[in-house]
Every structure is written in C-alpha cells, then in structure tokens.
C-alpha cells in the first residue's frame, strides 16, 4: 500500500487502552472518603491542580521546619493480590511515610498518593483508597491530593503500584537529633504488628513460591491459627498518635527515634546514633512475632542476616535518657502502648551491636497482644530463634 493509500481512521485515547471514563468514576467514588480526612487547615477541595494546606500554626513556632518523606509498599502488593484483599495496603503506604517523618519529631500534616494500574477499576481503586484514608485518620493527617494513572501495555490489567508522599512540621528546637545521644541512654522499643512492609521479596521466595492458594490459606499452629497469607497481610503499625503525645508530655524524654524498615534493626537503628556511640541490644529481651520467626526459619537466616532484613518484632526504637526511663515507660503504659527495654547506648562509632549471651527475657513493661511469646517448635528449639 502506498503512503497515499494508508488508512487514516481516528484512534482515540480509549482505543489506546486508557479509560478516562473509568478514571473519572474512580475519583467520584472516593471523594467523600478523602474529605473525611480533612483538617481545618485544608483549603479548597478535590479537583484543583494542587492541594492547599494552611501553615498558620507555624506562626507559633520559633523556627518551623517542614519534613517530607516518600515511600511505597513494595512487593507486599503481591500478597494483597493473592489474598484478594486491597483494603489494608493503603494503611501500609501511609505508615511507611508518616513513621519516617515522625522519626524527626515532626507532626505529619498532609499526605498525597500515586496509584498506577494496568487498568483502572473504580471498585478496586475505592478499596485501595479506603486503606489510605484509614491510615491518614490513624496518623491525624489530611489526604489532600493524588494521582491515578492507567498504564496499558506496561502493567498487566490486574497489576498496580503505590507511592505515597507526606509532609510534617516541627519547631527546630524540638527536633529529635541523633547528635544528642550519649552513652548511658536506654533503648526502648515499641512492637511491630508483624513484618510491616519490608523484606517481602525474600518472604515471597521462601514462603510463597511453589505453594498453592489452598496451602497459603491453611491455618497454621505456628502462626497462632492464622494462615500464612493472613499473617503476612497485617498492615504496618502507625506510631504517630502515641509518640507525639509522649513527646508533648515528657519534656526531653526522647533524644532520637528509629523507624525499623528496610535494612532491619542493624541498618536503621544506626541512623538514630552519632559517630561517638554504639547501640548494644540484647535479643533475648523481647519476643519475636510468630510470622517473623516463621519466615526467618523458612529462609534459614543467620541471626546477623535476620536482624538486617526484618524488624524482628520492633517497629520503632526510642533512645531515652536514663533519668527519663521511668517517666517515659509510665507515659506509654498510660496510653496502653506496649514497650520493652532492648538495650543501651555505649561508647562507639555509630554501630548497632548484638549482645551474644544474654539473661532470660523479662516480661515487657506492658503486656500487649502485639508482643508474642517465643515460638517453640522443631525449627526453633528451646523457644529462642537462633
């Protein structure tokens, strides 16, 4: 066919695989949920080219600092797909961002999301956003904007990915600073709700690949009667509310904070230290959640590898002055927040070190369903994972 004979039939955006109608319907379906997160500081409504948020409260601060963070959920999304449950990964998305911002002592102000999908299905988008909304409510954070993108030809119709962006605020004088950490400080941990949102590429390789859905949905005694998928899909815990209240109630009670995410304990707690100190932690002082122990055993991880891959049951670690220990733990107990002493700060060079031979673990400062007993089984003799 010559160039002059080529067809010139019209091809629209939908012919290329993008449904603007589905996108509009998806937005309409989430409007009320999104508005339910609005604080009085939100200006305007959905539909503008940018989200607006008042910083009037910064006028009361001596030197206000904005703190921003961005993160995703990673391959935990594949667990959501296997479970056919998409209402909790949005909580994970918010948690990964707001907990990072919180580590500076900042209060999260607002959140934005990005959802990329092979094909936009309004009902599926509504499920995902419902989790984001729930996470924002837990963090007292306004969802002021976002983007939904359809990627035909790049992603399969059933595939999607998430990214989140958060901004918080803190007065410079109240900012948590690792430079303030000194030998003798105590390390107090708040429990994780499970694996949170890290290490799932390894989890999928050793626990998911090669197994049928029937196997993955089977209740397991090692997981306290939960199926593997049920244990893995549990959303990341959000620590904003109790820790902001703690920082307000106990002046000088926390020198620095470490959010335990990718890199585990040994490669996150060091970020809360300076070059003059080490964190010496005692692994026998807390109980590891069953799902974490299960995965570590399945992967045959050494203790060193486990501690630099997973949170090992610790979601946030507080560096606390020794003379504030009792006041801090009492404050956490008053909020029904579980906590446990996991070690101390010693002279060093900014490293995290594990105590090799430790005494039998004491009870936590405040019992919680989030702190599980050691698992005793053939893979984990004696109840202590090694």
PDB file of N, CA and C in Angstrom, residues 245-339:
ATOM      1  N   UNK A 245       2.096  12.297  71.482  1.00  0.00           N
ATOM      2  CA  UNK A 245       1.614  12.580  72.843  1.00  0.00           C
ATOM      3  C   UNK A 245       2.745  12.414  73.857  1.00  0.00           C
ATOM      4  N   UNK A 246       3.580  11.396  73.666  1.00  0.00           N
ATOM      5  CA  UNK A 246       4.723  11.190  74.556  1.00  0.00           C
ATOM      6  C   UNK A 246       5.681  12.372  74.492  1.00  0.00           C
ATOM      7  N   UNK A 247       6.004  12.838  73.294  1.00  0.00           N
ATOM      8  CA  UNK A 247       6.938  13.959  73.139  1.00  0.00           C
ATOM      9  C   UNK A 247       6.404  15.230  73.793  1.00  0.00           C
ATOM     10  N   UNK A 248       5.089  15.374  73.779  1.00  0.00           N
ATOM     11  CA  UNK A 248       4.471  16.554  74.377  1.00  0.00           C
ATOM     12  C   UNK A 248       4.428  16.460  75.895  1.00  0.00           C
ATOM     13  N   UNK A 249       4.191  15.255  76.419  1.00  0.00           N
ATOM     14  CA  UNK A 249       4.004  15.081  77.863  1.00  0.00           C
ATOM     15  C   UNK A 249       5.309  14.958  78.637  1.00  0.00           C
ATOM     16  N   UNK A 250       6.333  14.366  78.023  1.00  0.00           N
ATOM     17  CA  UNK A 250       7.602  14.145  78.731  1.00  0.00           C
ATOM     18  C   UNK A 250       8.684  14.979  78.059  1.00  0.00           C
ATOM     19  N   UNK A 251       8.938  16.141  78.597  1.00  0.00           N
ATOM     20  CA  UNK A 251       9.923  17.046  78.024  1.00  0.00           C
ATOM     21  C   UNK A 251      11.318  16.419  78.079  1.00  0.00           C
ATOM     22  N   UNK A 252      11.974  16.343  76.938  1.00  0.00           N
ATOM     23  CA  UNK A 252      13.308  15.765  76.888  1.00  0.00           C
ATOM     24  C   UNK A 252      13.329  14.259  77.086  1.00  0.00           C
ATOM     25  N   UNK A 253      12.189  13.610  76.929  1.00  0.00           N
ATOM     26  CA  UNK A 253      12.109  12.176  77.189  1.00  0.00           C
ATOM     27  C   UNK A 253      12.679  11.304  76.086  1.00  0.00           C
ATOM     28  N   UNK A 254      12.795  11.865  74.880  1.00  0.00           N
ATOM     29  CA  UNK A 254      13.319  11.088  73.750  1.00  0.00           C
ATOM     30  C   UNK A 254      14.397  11.912  73.045  1.00  0.00           C
ATOM     31  N   UNK A 255      15.564  11.318  72.890  1.00  0.00           N
ATOM     32  CA  UNK A 255      16.634  12.017  72.180  1.00  0.00           C
ATOM     33  C   UNK A 255      16.552  11.782  70.668  1.00  0.00           C
ATOM     34  N   UNK A 256      16.265  10.559  70.266  1.00  0.00           N
ATOM     35  CA  UNK A 256      16.134  10.248  68.843  1.00  0.00           C
ATOM     36  C   UNK A 256      15.240   9.028  68.673  1.00  0.00           C
ATOM     37  N   UNK A 257      14.794   8.824  67.447  1.00  0.00           N
ATOM     38  CA  UNK A 257      13.883   7.730  67.110  1.00  0.00           C
ATOM     39  C   UNK A 257      14.393   6.996  65.878  1.00  0.00           C
ATOM     40  N   UNK A 258      14.181   5.705  65.844  1.00  0.00           N
ATOM     41  CA  UNK A 258      14.497   4.911  64.657  1.00  0.00           C
ATOM     42  C   UNK A 258      13.264   4.145  64.217  1.00  0.00           C
ATOM     43  N   UNK A 259      12.828   4.373  62.988  1.00  0.00           N
ATOM     44  CA  UNK A 259      11.744   3.609  62.387  1.00  0.00           C
ATOM     45  C   UNK A 259      12.384   2.389  61.738  1.00  0.00           C
ATOM     46  N   UNK A 260      12.008   1.187  62.166  1.00  0.00           N
ATOM     47  CA  UNK A 260      12.666  -0.029  61.702  1.00  0.00           C
ATOM     48  C   UNK A 260      11.977  -0.515  60.430  1.00  0.00           C
ATOM     49  N   UNK A 261      12.619  -0.232  59.297  1.00  0.00           N
ATOM     50  CA  UNK A 261      12.036  -0.584  57.994  1.00  0.00           C
ATOM     51  C   UNK A 261      13.032  -1.450  57.220  1.00  0.00           C
ATOM     52  N   UNK A 262      13.169  -1.217  55.911  1.00  0.00           N
ATOM     53  CA  UNK A 262      14.101  -1.994  55.104  1.00  0.00           C
ATOM     54  C   UNK A 262      15.526  -1.861  55.623  1.00  0.00           C
ATOM     55  N   UNK A 263      16.194  -2.983  55.831  1.00  0.00           N
ATOM     56  CA  UNK A 263      17.511  -2.962  56.459  1.00  0.00           C
ATOM     57  C   UNK A 263      17.448  -3.456  57.882  1.00  0.00           C
ATOM     58  N   UNK A 264      16.223  -3.709  58.360  1.00  0.00           N
ATOM     59  CA  UNK A 264      16.059  -4.280  59.694  1.00  0.00           C
ATOM     60  C   UNK A 264      16.561  -3.393  60.811  1.00  0.00           C
ATOM     61  N   UNK A 265      16.874  -4.029  61.932  1.00  0.00           N
ATOM     62  CA  UNK A 265      17.286  -3.295  63.124  1.00  0.00           C
ATOM     63  C   UNK A 265      18.692  -2.735  62.968  1.00  0.00           C
ATOM     64  N   UNK A 266      19.617  -3.541  62.484  1.00  0.00           N
ATOM     65  CA  UNK A 266      21.012  -3.105  62.468  1.00  0.00           C
ATOM     66  C   UNK A 266      21.284  -1.993  61.466  1.00  0.00           C
ATOM     67  N   UNK A 267      20.439  -1.872  60.427  1.00  0.00           N
ATOM     68  CA  UNK A 267      20.675  -0.842  59.425  1.00  0.00           C
ATOM     69  C   UNK A 267      19.654   0.292  59.479  1.00  0.00           C
ATOM     70  N   UNK A 268      18.932   0.381  60.591  1.00  0.00           N
ATOM     71  CA  UNK A 268      18.031   1.512  60.826  1.00  0.00           C
ATOM     72  C   UNK A 268      18.301   2.184  62.164  1.00  0.00           C
ATOM     73  N   UNK A 269      18.558   1.392  63.188  1.00  0.00           N
ATOM     74  CA  UNK A 269      18.843   1.971  64.491  1.00  0.00           C
ATOM     75  C   UNK A 269      20.112   2.812  64.450  1.00  0.00           C
ATOM     76  N   UNK A 270      21.059   2.448  63.601  1.00  0.00           N
ATOM     77  CA  UNK A 270      22.291   3.252  63.499  1.00  0.00           C
ATOM     78  C   UNK A 270      22.013   4.665  62.996  1.00  0.00           C
ATOM     79  N   UNK A 271      20.888   4.865  62.315  1.00  0.00           N
ATOM     80  CA  UNK A 271      20.533   6.192  61.817  1.00  0.00           C
ATOM     81  C   UNK A 271      20.084   7.119  62.947  1.00  0.00           C
ATOM     82  N   UNK A 272      19.807   6.535  64.109  1.00  0.00           N
ATOM     83  CA  UNK A 272      19.417   7.326  65.279  1.00  0.00           C
ATOM     84  C   UNK A 272      20.603   7.562  66.211  1.00  0.00           C
ATOM     85  N   UNK A 273      21.811   7.212  65.753  1.00  0.00           N
ATOM     86  CA  UNK A 273      23.022   7.363  66.560  1.00  0.00           C
ATOM     87  C   UNK A 273      23.947   8.391  65.927  1.00  0.00           C
ATOM     88  N   UNK A 274      24.935   8.828  66.707  1.00  0.00           N
ATOM     89  CA  UNK A 274      26.011   9.645  66.145  1.00  0.00           C
ATOM     90  C   UNK A 274      27.292   8.808  66.095  1.00  0.00           C
ATOM     91  N   UNK A 275      28.369   9.401  65.631  1.00  0.00           N
ATOM     92  CA  UNK A 275      29.612   8.650  65.412  1.00  0.00           C
ATOM     93  C   UNK A 275      30.402   8.375  66.690  1.00  0.00           C
ATOM     94  N   UNK A 276      29.863   8.787  67.843  1.00  0.00           N
ATOM     95  CA  UNK A 276      30.593   8.612  69.102  1.00  0.00           C
ATOM     96  C   UNK A 276      30.012   7.493  69.972  1.00  0.00           C
ATOM     97  N   UNK A 277      28.924   6.902  69.510  1.00  0.00           N
ATOM     98  CA  UNK A 277      28.250   5.890  70.334  1.00  0.00           C
ATOM     99  C   UNK A 277      27.845   4.682  69.504  1.00  0.00           C
ATOM    100  N   UNK A 278      27.615   3.564  70.187  1.00  0.00           N
ATOM    101  CA  UNK A 278      27.034   2.360  69.595  1.00  0.00           C
ATOM    102  C   UNK A 278      25.742   2.031  70.332  1.00  0.00           C
ATOM    103  N   UNK A 279      24.889   1.270  69.676  1.00  0.00           N
ATOM    104  CA  UNK A 279      23.702   0.708  70.331  1.00  0.00           C
ATOM    105  C   UNK A 279      23.986  -0.759  70.610  1.00  0.00           C
ATOM    106  N   UNK A 280      23.953  -1.139  71.881  1.00  0.00           N
ATOM    107  CA  UNK A 280      24.167  -2.529  72.275  1.00  0.00           C
ATOM    108  C   UNK A 280      22.817  -3.110  72.643  1.00  0.00           C
ATOM    109  N   UNK A 281      22.310  -4.005  71.799  1.00  0.00           N
ATOM    110  CA  UNK A 281      20.978  -4.548  72.054  1.00  0.00           C
ATOM    111  C   UNK A 281      21.056  -6.029  72.411  1.00  0.00           C
ATOM    112  N   UNK A 282      20.118  -6.447  73.242  1.00  0.00           N
ATOM    113  CA  UNK A 282      20.068  -7.803  73.763  1.00  0.00           C
ATOM    114  C   UNK A 282      18.863  -8.518  73.162  1.00  0.00           C
ATOM    115  N   UNK A 283      19.069  -9.405  72.186  1.00  0.00           N
ATOM    116  CA  UNK A 283      17.945 -10.060  71.509  1.00  0.00           C
ATOM    117  C   UNK A 283      17.072 -10.926  72.405  1.00  0.00           C
ATOM    118  N   UNK A 284      17.538 -11.235  73.598  1.00  0.00           N
ATOM    119  CA  UNK A 284      16.729 -12.082  74.478  1.00  0.00           C
ATOM    120  C   UNK A 284      15.696 -11.293  75.271  1.00  0.00           C
ATOM    121  N   UNK A 285      15.690  -9.976  75.122  1.00  0.00           N
ATOM    122  CA  UNK A 285      14.828  -9.143  75.964  1.00  0.00           C
ATOM    123  C   UNK A 285      13.418  -8.924  75.414  1.00  0.00           C
ATOM    124  N   UNK A 286      13.146  -9.433  74.222  1.00  0.00           N
ATOM    125  CA  UNK A 286      11.789  -9.277  73.698  1.00  0.00           C
ATOM    126  C   UNK A 286      11.389 -10.529  72.927  1.00  0.00           C
ATOM    127  N   UNK A 287      10.091 -10.636  72.703  1.00  0.00           N
ATOM    128  CA  UNK A 287       9.535 -11.783  71.993  1.00  0.00           C
ATOM    129  C   UNK A 287       9.349 -11.455  70.520  1.00  0.00           C
ATOM    130  N   UNK A 288       9.720 -12.379  69.666  1.00  0.00           N
ATOM    131  CA  UNK A 288       9.616 -12.189  68.221  1.00  0.00           C
ATOM    132  C   UNK A 288       8.241 -12.674  67.748  1.00  0.00           C
ATOM    133  N   UNK A 289       7.518 -11.891  66.956  1.00  0.00           N
ATOM    134  CA  UNK A 289       6.210 -12.337  66.464  1.00  0.00           C
ATOM    135  C   UNK A 289       6.325 -13.649  65.685  1.00  0.00           C
ATOM    136  N   UNK A 290       5.345 -14.505  65.797  1.00  0.00           N
ATOM    137  CA  UNK A 290       5.394 -15.799  65.105  1.00  0.00           C
ATOM    138  C   UNK A 290       5.675 -15.698  63.612  1.00  0.00           C
ATOM    139  N   UNK A 291       5.062 -14.725  62.925  1.00  0.00           N
ATOM    140  CA  UNK A 291       5.259 -14.634  61.479  1.00  0.00           C
ATOM    141  C   UNK A 291       6.703 -14.303  61.137  1.00  0.00           C
ATOM    142  N   UNK A 292       7.353 -13.484  61.968  1.00  0.00           N
ATOM    143  CA  UNK A 292       8.754 -13.140  61.711  1.00  0.00           C
ATOM    144  C   UNK A 292       9.639 -14.362  61.918  1.00  0.00           C
ATOM    145  N   UNK A 293       9.407 -15.071  63.028  1.00  0.00           N
ATOM    146  CA  UNK A 293      10.172 -16.280  63.301  1.00  0.00           C
ATOM    147  C   UNK A 293       9.947 -17.326  62.210  1.00  0.00           C
ATOM    148  N   UNK A 294       8.715 -17.445  61.752  1.00  0.00           N
ATOM    149  CA  UNK A 294       8.368 -18.413  60.703  1.00  0.00           C
ATOM    150  C   UNK A 294       9.173 -18.134  59.433  1.00  0.00           C
ATOM    151  N   UNK A 295       9.216 -16.881  59.028  1.00  0.00           N
ATOM    152  CA  UNK A 295       9.925 -16.519  57.799  1.00  0.00           C
ATOM    153  C   UNK A 295      11.428 -16.708  57.955  1.00  0.00           C
ATOM    154  N   UNK A 296      11.967 -16.299  59.100  1.00  0.00           N
ATOM    155  CA  UNK A 296      13.406 -16.448  59.328  1.00  0.00           C
ATOM    156  C   UNK A 296      13.813 -17.917  59.296  1.00  0.00           C
ATOM    157  N   UNK A 297      12.991 -18.768  59.881  1.00  0.00           N
ATOM    158  CA  UNK A 297      13.273 -20.206  59.849  1.00  0.00           C
ATOM    159  C   UNK A 297      13.165 -20.759  58.433  1.00  0.00           C
ATOM    160  N   UNK A 298      12.166 -20.299  57.690  1.00  0.00           N
ATOM    161  CA  UNK A 298      11.977 -20.782  56.320  1.00  0.00           C
ATOM    162  C   UNK A 298      13.161 -20.410  55.436  1.00  0.00           C
ATOM    163  N   UNK A 299      13.755 -19.249  55.711  1.00  0.00           N
ATOM    164  CA  UNK A 299      14.900 -18.780  54.922  1.00  0.00           C
ATOM    165  C   UNK A 299      16.233 -19.265  55.480  1.00  0.00           C
ATOM    166  N   UNK A 300      16.196 -19.926  56.646  1.00  0.00           N
ATOM    167  CA  UNK A 300      17.421 -20.403  57.312  1.00  0.00           C
ATOM    168  C   UNK A 300      18.416 -19.252  57.514  1.00  0.00           C
ATOM    169  N   UNK A 301      17.909 -18.119  57.962  1.00  0.00           N
ATOM    170  CA  UNK A 301      18.760 -16.943  58.141  1.00  0.00           C
ATOM    171  C   UNK A 301      19.611 -17.054  59.397  1.00  0.00           C
ATOM    172  N   UNK A 302      20.823 -16.573  59.300  1.00  0.00           N
ATOM    173  CA  UNK A 302      21.642 -16.400  60.497  1.00  0.00           C
ATOM    174  C   UNK A 302      21.057 -15.241  61.281  1.00  0.00           C
ATOM    175  N   UNK A 303      21.446 -15.130  62.540  1.00  0.00           N
ATOM    176  CA  UNK A 303      20.953 -14.012  63.349  1.00  0.00           C
ATOM    177  C   UNK A 303      21.351 -12.683  62.712  1.00  0.00           C
ATOM    178  N   UNK A 304      22.566 -12.586  62.211  1.00  0.00           N
ATOM    179  CA  UNK A 304      23.028 -11.345  61.596  1.00  0.00           C
ATOM    180  C   UNK A 304      22.170 -10.971  60.396  1.00  0.00           C
ATOM    181  N   UNK A 305      21.876 -11.941  59.526  1.00  0.00           N
ATOM    182  CA  UNK A 305      21.062 -11.669  58.346  1.00  0.00           C
ATOM    183  C   UNK A 305      19.632 -11.306  58.725  1.00  0.00           C
ATOM    184  N   UNK A 306      19.085 -11.993  59.716  1.00  0.00           N
ATOM    185  CA  UNK A 306      17.712 -11.705  60.147  1.00  0.00           C
ATOM    186  C   UNK A 306      17.589 -10.278  60.654  1.00  0.00           C
ATOM    187  N   UNK A 307      18.563  -9.844  61.456  1.00  0.00           N
ATOM    188  CA  UNK A 307      18.491  -8.519  62.063  1.00  0.00           C
ATOM    189  C   UNK A 307      18.747  -7.388  61.074  1.00  0.00           C
ATOM    190  N   UNK A 308      19.306  -7.701  59.911  1.00  0.00           N
ATOM    191  CA  UNK A 308      19.478  -6.643  58.923  1.00  0.00           C
ATOM    192  C   UNK A 308      18.478  -6.774  57.765  1.00  0.00           C
ATOM    193  N   UNK A 309      17.508  -7.663  57.944  1.00  0.00           N
ATOM    194  CA  UNK A 309      16.471  -7.849  56.934  1.00  0.00           C
ATOM    195  C   UNK A 309      15.085  -7.503  57.460  1.00  0.00           C
ATOM    196  N   UNK A 310      14.763  -7.969  58.676  1.00  0.00           N
ATOM    197  CA  UNK A 310      13.427  -7.801  59.230  1.00  0.00           C
ATOM    198  C   UNK A 310      13.446  -6.974  60.510  1.00  0.00           C
ATOM    199  N   UNK A 311      12.257  -6.520  60.930  1.00  0.00           N
ATOM    200  CA  UNK A 311      12.180  -5.712  62.158  1.00  0.00           C
ATOM    201  C   UNK A 311      12.247  -6.551  63.420  1.00  0.00           C
ATOM    202  N   UNK A 312      12.144  -7.870  63.288  1.00  0.00           N
ATOM    203  CA  UNK A 312      12.237  -8.807  64.415  1.00  0.00           C
ATOM    204  C   UNK A 312      11.256  -8.490  65.544  1.00  0.00           C
ATOM    205  N   UNK A 313      10.136  -7.886  65.188  1.00  0.00           N
ATOM    206  CA  UNK A 313       9.108  -7.579  66.181  1.00  0.00           C
ATOM    207  C   UNK A 313       9.157  -6.176  66.737  1.00  0.00           C
ATOM    208  N   UNK A 314      10.112  -5.361  66.273  1.00  0.00           N
ATOM    209  CA  UNK A 314      10.251  -3.990  66.766  1.00  0.00           C
ATOM    210  C   UNK A 314       9.904  -3.010  65.646  1.00  0.00           C
ATOM    211  N   UNK A 315       8.933  -2.144  65.885  1.00  0.00           N
ATOM    212  CA  UNK A 315       8.532  -1.197  64.860  1.00  0.00           C
ATOM    213  C   UNK A 315       9.207   0.147  64.975  1.00  0.00           C
ATOM    214  N   UNK A 316       9.429   0.585  66.199  1.00  0.00           N
ATOM    215  CA  UNK A 316      10.061   1.876  66.455  1.00  0.00           C
ATOM    216  C   UNK A 316      10.939   1.733  67.694  1.00  0.00           C
ATOM    217  N   UNK A 317      12.151   2.307  67.647  1.00  0.00           N
ATOM    218  CA  UNK A 317      13.051   2.267  68.794  1.00  0.00           C
ATOM    219  C   UNK A 317      13.320   3.694  69.258  1.00  0.00           C
ATOM    220  N   UNK A 318      13.139   3.910  70.567  1.00  0.00           N
ATOM    221  CA  UNK A 318      13.337   5.216  71.181  1.00  0.00           C
ATOM    222  C   UNK A 318      14.653   5.231  71.935  1.00  0.00           C
ATOM    223  N   UNK A 319      15.445   6.275  71.730  1.00  0.00           N
ATOM    224  CA  UNK A 319      16.651   6.481  72.529  1.00  0.00           C
ATOM    225  C   UNK A 319      16.275   7.461  73.635  1.00  0.00           C
ATOM    226  N   UNK A 320      16.333   6.972  74.882  1.00  0.00           N
ATOM    227  CA  UNK A 320      15.778   7.703  76.026  1.00  0.00           C
ATOM    228  C   UNK A 320      16.855   7.949  77.086  1.00  0.00           C
ATOM    229  N   UNK A 321      16.970   9.174  77.615  1.00  0.00           N
ATOM    230  CA  UNK A 321      17.902   9.415  78.722  1.00  0.00           C
ATOM    231  C   UNK A 321      17.568   8.495  79.896  1.00  0.00           C
ATOM    232  N   UNK A 322      18.591   7.985  80.573  1.00  0.00           N
ATOM    233  CA  UNK A 322      18.368   7.038  81.667  1.00  0.00           C
ATOM    234  C   UNK A 322      17.466   7.620  82.748  1.00  0.00           C
ATOM    235  N   UNK A 323      17.612   8.922  83.032  1.00  0.00           N
ATOM    236  CA  UNK A 323      16.813   9.517  84.100  1.00  0.00           C
ATOM    237  C   UNK A 323      15.363   9.783  83.682  1.00  0.00           C
ATOM    238  N   UNK A 324      15.044   9.536  82.405  1.00  0.00           N
ATOM    239  CA  UNK A 324      13.675   9.708  81.916  1.00  0.00           C
ATOM    240  C   UNK A 324      12.981   8.364  81.656  1.00  0.00           C
ATOM    241  N   UNK A 325      13.698   7.284  81.884  1.00  0.00           N
ATOM    242  CA  UNK A 325      13.183   5.958  81.542  1.00  0.00           C
ATOM    243  C   UNK A 325      11.845   5.669  82.219  1.00  0.00           C
ATOM    244  N   UNK A 326      11.785   5.848  83.530  1.00  0.00           N
ATOM    245  CA  UNK A 326      10.564   5.539  84.265  1.00  0.00           C
ATOM    246  C   UNK A 326       9.393   6.406  83.810  1.00  0.00           C
ATOM    247  N   UNK A 327       9.670   7.676  83.576  1.00  0.00           N
ATOM    248  CA  UNK A 327       8.610   8.597  83.162  1.00  0.00           C
ATOM    249  C   UNK A 327       8.099   8.245  81.761  1.00  0.00           C
ATOM    250  N   UNK A 328       9.016   7.897  80.870  1.00  0.00           N
ATOM    251  CA  UNK A 328       8.637   7.550  79.503  1.00  0.00           C
ATOM    252  C   UNK A 328       7.811   6.271  79.468  1.00  0.00           C
ATOM    253  N   UNK A 329       8.267   5.237  80.152  1.00  0.00           N
ATOM    254  CA  UNK A 329       7.532   3.971  80.140  1.00  0.00           C
ATOM    255  C   UNK A 329       6.175   4.107  80.830  1.00  0.00           C
ATOM    256  N   UNK A 330       6.120   4.916  81.895  1.00  0.00           N
ATOM    257  CA  UNK A 330       4.841   5.135  82.573  1.00  0.00           C
ATOM    258  C   UNK A 330       3.861   5.845  81.643  1.00  0.00           C
ATOM    259  N   UNK A 331       4.382   6.816  80.877  1.00  0.00           N
ATOM    260  CA  UNK A 331       3.530   7.540  79.931  1.00  0.00           C
ATOM    261  C   UNK A 331       3.001   6.605  78.857  1.00  0.00           C
ATOM    262  N   UNK A 332       3.864   5.752  78.330  1.00  0.00           N
ATOM    263  CA  UNK A 332       3.429   4.791  77.315  1.00  0.00           C
ATOM    264  C   UNK A 332       2.394   3.829  77.876  1.00  0.00           C
ATOM    265  N   UNK A 333       2.610   3.358  79.114  1.00  0.00           N
ATOM    266  CA  UNK A 333       1.643   2.458  79.736  1.00  0.00           C
ATOM    267  C   UNK A 333       0.291   3.132  79.907  1.00  0.00           C
ATOM    268  N   UNK A 334       0.313   4.411  80.224  1.00  0.00           N
ATOM    269  CA  UNK A 334      -0.951   5.125  80.431  1.00  0.00           C
ATOM    270  C   UNK A 334      -1.765   5.224  79.149  1.00  0.00           C
ATOM    271  N   UNK A 335      -1.082   5.064  78.004  1.00  0.00           N
ATOM    272  CA  UNK A 335      -1.758   5.101  76.704  1.00  0.00           C
ATOM    273  C   UNK A 335      -2.014   3.696  76.175  1.00  0.00           C
ATOM    274  N   UNK A 336      -1.809   2.676  77.047  1.00  0.00           N
ATOM    275  CA  UNK A 336      -1.970   1.282  76.636  1.00  0.00           C
ATOM    276  C   UNK A 336      -1.048   0.922  75.472  1.00  0.00           C
ATOM    277  N   UNK A 337       0.125   1.531  75.487  1.00  0.00           N
ATOM    278  CA  UNK A 337       1.108   1.265  74.445  1.00  0.00           C
ATOM    279  C   UNK A 337       2.192   0.346  74.998  1.00  0.00           C
ATOM    280  N   UNK A 338       2.329  -0.823  74.397  1.00  0.00           N
ATOM    281  CA  UNK A 338       3.348  -1.767  74.838  1.00  0.00           C
ATOM    282  C   UNK A 338       4.743  -1.232  74.551  1.00  0.00           C
ATOM    283  N   UNK A 339       5.693  -1.555  75.410  1.00  0.00           N
ATOM    284  CA  UNK A 339       7.075  -1.151  75.203  1.00  0.00           C
ATOM    285  C   UNK A 339       7.978  -2.128  75.934  1.00  0.00           C
TER     286      UNK A 339
END
